[in-house]
């Protein structure tokens, strides 16, 4: 079955540091890949997505590239802010009536 | 203008009680979901409905019963609540479930505490 593996958190960074959160997946076929973000006390919201190999999703300074050869979709940001503190979920969808498979989430804490 | 809304936001109740959580979306989406998020933030899908029809039913105790009176609403009824049911329950919707491009839109969550 489909699965998503994320690096364990929490990740603590100083403001303006470079962020990488690793995500790898296993899936049949050619899934779409997503990053969702959950701010404290809120529901998840889509951060970015990519639908085919070599696609790069980007939003709010975050980027992730769909790497089929390494089955990865790592999230990066060049300079994090305190407001980026949240839990980040990597997810995939294999299409059709398949469920979306979420990773376990990685908590990011950015300190001033 | 809330896209996906849930009520109540907080629910504190005694073990053995029966409770319901309501969800409504005004996005015109065909598909709705219920997720359970535990204290470690692990997110697990419970149910999915497409146009009022159940399409995903994960391994969930039959004390949990979803009901979709129309495609804009998906309610969750829980019988005989247990301590282990304490969690945050999220409702979500997507335009349709048949496309890999579909973004899910989440509600704010219902924080259930069973005492």
Coordinates of C-alpha atoms in Angstrom, one line a residue:
Chain A
X1 CA 0.0 0.0 0.0
X2 CA 0.9 3.7 -0.2
X3 CA 3.0 5.2 2.6
X4 CA 4.8 8.4 3.4
X5 CA 7.8 8.8 5.7
X6 CA 8.8 12.1 7.2
X7 CA 11.7 13.1 9.3
X8 CA 10.9 13.1 13.0
X9 CA 10.6 16.3 14.8
X10 CA 10.6 18.6 16.5
X11 CA 12.9 20.7 14.4
X12 CA 14.1 23.9 16.1
X13 CA 15.7 26.6 14.1
X14 CA 16.7 30.2 14.6
X15 CA 14.9 32.9 12.5
X16 CA 16.4 33.2 9.0
X17 CA 17.9 29.7 9.1
X18 CA 17.5 27.3 6.1
X19 CA 14.9 24.7 6.5
X20 CA 14.7 21.2 5.0
X21 CA 12.1 18.7 6.0
X22 CA 12.6 15.3 4.4
X23 CA 9.7 13.3 2.9
X24 CA 9.9 10.0 1.0
X25 CA 7.1 7.9 -0.3
X26 CA 6.1 4.5 -1.7
X27 CA 3.1 4.3 -4.0
X28 CA 1.9 2.4 -7.0
X29 CA 1.6 4.4 -10.2
X30 CA 2.2 8.1 -10.3
X31 CA 0.8 9.8 -7.3
X32 CA 0.3 13.5 -6.7
X33 CA 2.3 14.9 -3.7
X34 CA 1.3 17.5 -1.2
X35 CA 2.6 19.5 1.7
X36 CA 0.0 20.6 4.2
X37 CA 0.7 22.9 7.2
X38 CA -1.2 23.0 10.5
X39 CA -0.8 26.1 12.6
X40 CA -1.4 25.8 16.4
X41 CA -5.1 25.3 17.1
X42 CA -6.1 25.1 13.5
X43 CA -7.0 22.6 10.8
X44 CA -4.6 21.6 8.0
X45 CA -4.2 23.8 4.9
X46 CA -2.5 23.1 1.6
X47 CA 0.9 24.7 1.4
X48 CA 2.0 23.4 -2.0
X49 CA 1.6 20.4 -4.4
X50 CA 3.2 18.7 -7.4
X51 CA 1.5 16.3 -9.8
X52 CA 4.2 14.8 -11.8
X53 CA 7.9 14.0 -11.8
X54 CA 10.3 17.0 -11.7
X55 CA 7.4 19.4 -11.0
X56 CA 8.3 22.0 -8.3
X57 CA 5.6 23.2 -6.0
X58 CA 6.1 26.6 -4.3
X59 CA 4.2 28.9 -2.0
X60 CA 5.1 31.5 0.7
X61 CA 8.8 30.9 0.1
X62 CA 8.5 27.2 0.5
X63 CA 9.5 24.8 -2.3
X64 CA 9.4 21.1 -2.9
X65 CA 10.4 19.1 -6.0
X66 CA 8.8 15.8 -7.0
X67 CA 11.8 13.4 -7.5
X68 CA 10.6 10.1 -8.9
X69 CA 14.1 8.6 -9.0
X70 CA 14.5 9.0 -5.2
X71 CA 10.8 8.9 -4.4
X72 CA 11.2 12.1 -2.4
X73 CA 9.4 15.4 -2.0
X74 CA 11.5 17.4 0.5
X75 CA 10.3 20.7 1.8
X76 CA 12.7 23.6 1.8
X77 CA 12.7 27.3 2.7
X78 CA 15.7 29.6 2.5
X79 CA 14.9 31.8 5.5
X80 CA 12.4 30.8 8.1
X81 CA 10.3 33.2 10.2
X82 CA 8.8 32.8 13.7
X83 CA 5.4 32.7 11.9
X84 CA 6.4 29.5 10.1
X85 CA 6.2 27.6 13.4
X86 CA 3.7 24.8 12.7
X87 CA 3.4 21.1 12.0
X88 CA 4.1 20.1 8.4
X89 CA 2.5 17.1 6.8
X90 CA 3.7 15.4 3.6
X91 CA 0.9 13.6 1.8
X92 CA 0.3 11.6 -1.4
X93 CA -2.8 10.7 -3.5
X94 CA -2.7 7.9 -6.0
X95 CA -5.8 9.0 -7.7
X96 CA -9.3 7.6 -8.1
X97 CA -11.2 6.7 -5.0
X98 CA -7.9 6.1 -3.1
X99 CA -7.5 7.8 0.2
X100 CA -4.9 10.5 0.7
X101 CA -2.0 9.1 2.7
X102 CA -0.5 11.5 5.2
X103 CA 2.9 11.3 6.9
X104 CA 3.2 11.6 10.7
X105 CA 3.9 15.3 10.6
X106 CA 7.0 17.3 11.5
X107 CA 6.8 20.0 14.1
X108 CA 8.8 23.1 13.3
X109 CA 9.7 25.7 16.0
X110 CA 11.4 28.9 14.9
X111 CA 12.9 31.0 17.7
X112 CA 13.8 34.7 17.4
Chain B
X1 CA -17.7 32.8 4.8
X2 CA -16.1 29.8 6.5
X3 CA -15.5 27.1 3.9
X4 CA -15.6 24.1 6.1
X5 CA -17.2 24.5 9.5
X6 CA -17.5 22.1 12.5
X7 CA -19.6 22.3 15.6
X8 CA -18.9 22.1 18.4
X9 CA -15.3 23.3 18.6
X10 CA -14.8 21.8 22.1
X11 CA -16.6 18.8 23.5
X12 CA -16.0 17.5 27.0
X13 CA -18.1 14.5 28.1
X14 CA -18.3 11.5 30.3
X15 CA -17.4 7.9 29.3
X16 CA -20.4 6.0 28.0
X17 CA -22.2 9.0 26.6
X18 CA -23.3 9.4 23.0
X19 CA -22.3 12.6 21.1
X20 CA -22.5 14.1 17.6
X21 CA -20.2 16.4 15.7
X22 CA -21.5 18.3 12.8
X23 CA -19.7 19.4 9.6
X24 CA -20.8 21.7 6.8
X25 CA -19.0 22.9 3.7
X26 CA -20.2 25.7 1.5
X27 CA -17.6 25.1 -1.3
X28 CA -19.9 23.0 -3.5
X29 CA -17.6 20.0 -3.1
X30 CA -18.8 16.5 -3.8
X31 CA -16.6 14.6 -1.3
X32 CA -16.3 14.9 2.5
X33 CA -14.0 13.2 5.0
X34 CA -13.6 12.6 8.7
X35 CA -10.1 12.3 10.2
X36 CA -8.9 11.6 13.8
X37 CA -5.8 13.3 15.0
X38 CA -4.2 11.9 18.2
X39 CA -2.1 13.7 20.8
X40 CA 1.1 13.0 18.7
X41 CA -0.5 14.8 15.7
X42 CA -0.9 11.5 13.8
X43 CA -3.7 12.0 11.3
X44 CA -5.9 9.0 10.4
X45 CA -8.7 8.9 7.9
X46 CA -11.9 7.4 9.3
X47 CA -14.6 7.9 6.6
X48 CA -15.1 9.4 3.2
X49 CA -18.4 10.2 1.4
X50 CA -18.9 11.2 -2.2
X51 CA -22.3 12.7 -3.0
X52 CA -23.8 11.2 0.2
X53 CA -22.4 7.8 -0.6
X54 CA -19.8 6.1 1.6
X55 CA -16.6 5.3 -0.3
X56 CA -14.0 4.9 2.4
X57 CA -14.6 3.2 5.6
X58 CA -11.3 2.5 7.5
X59 CA -11.0 0.2 10.4
X60 CA -13.1 2.2 12.9
X61 CA -15.2 0.8 15.8
X62 CA -18.8 0.6 14.8
X63 CA -19.6 2.9 17.7
X64 CA -18.7 5.6 15.1
X65 CA -21.4 6.2 12.5
X66 CA -21.2 8.9 9.9
X67 CA -24.3 10.4 8.3
X68 CA -24.6 12.5 5.2
X69 CA -28.0 14.1 4.8
X70 CA -26.8 15.9 1.7
X71 CA -23.5 16.5 0.0
X72 CA -22.8 19.7 2.0
X73 CA -23.1 18.0 5.4
X74 CA -21.3 15.1 7.0
X75 CA -22.0 14.4 10.7
X76 CA -20.3 12.0 13.0
X77 CA -22.2 10.2 15.7
X78 CA -20.2 8.4 18.4
X79 CA -21.9 5.9 20.8
X80 CA -20.7 4.8 24.2
X81 CA -17.7 7.1 24.3
X82 CA -14.4 5.7 25.6
X83 CA -11.3 7.4 27.0
X84 CA -9.4 6.5 23.9
X85 CA -11.8 8.5 21.7
X86 CA -10.2 11.7 23.1
X87 CA -8.7 13.4 20.1
X88 CA -9.2 16.2 17.6
X89 CA -11.6 15.3 14.9
X90 CA -11.2 17.1 11.6
X91 CA -13.8 17.3 8.8
X92 CA -12.5 18.0 5.3
X93 CA -13.9 18.3 1.8
X94 CA -12.6 18.1 -1.8
X95 CA -14.1 19.0 -5.1
X96 CA -14.3 15.3 -6.0
X97 CA -12.5 12.2 -4.9
X98 CA -11.7 10.8 -8.4
X99 CA -8.7 13.0 -9.2
X100 CA -5.2 13.0 -7.9
X101 CA -5.1 16.8 -8.1
X102 CA -7.7 17.2 -5.4
X103 CA -6.8 19.5 -2.6
X104 CA -8.5 18.8 0.7
X105 CA -10.0 21.7 2.7
X106 CA -10.0 21.1 6.4
X107 CA -12.3 22.4 9.1
X108 CA -10.9 23.9 12.3
X109 CA -11.4 20.7 14.3
X110 CA -13.4 19.5 17.2
X111 CA -11.5 18.8 20.4
X112 CA -13.1 15.9 22.1
X113 CA -12.2 15.0 25.7
X114 CA -13.7 12.0 27.3
X115 CA -13.5 11.9 31.1

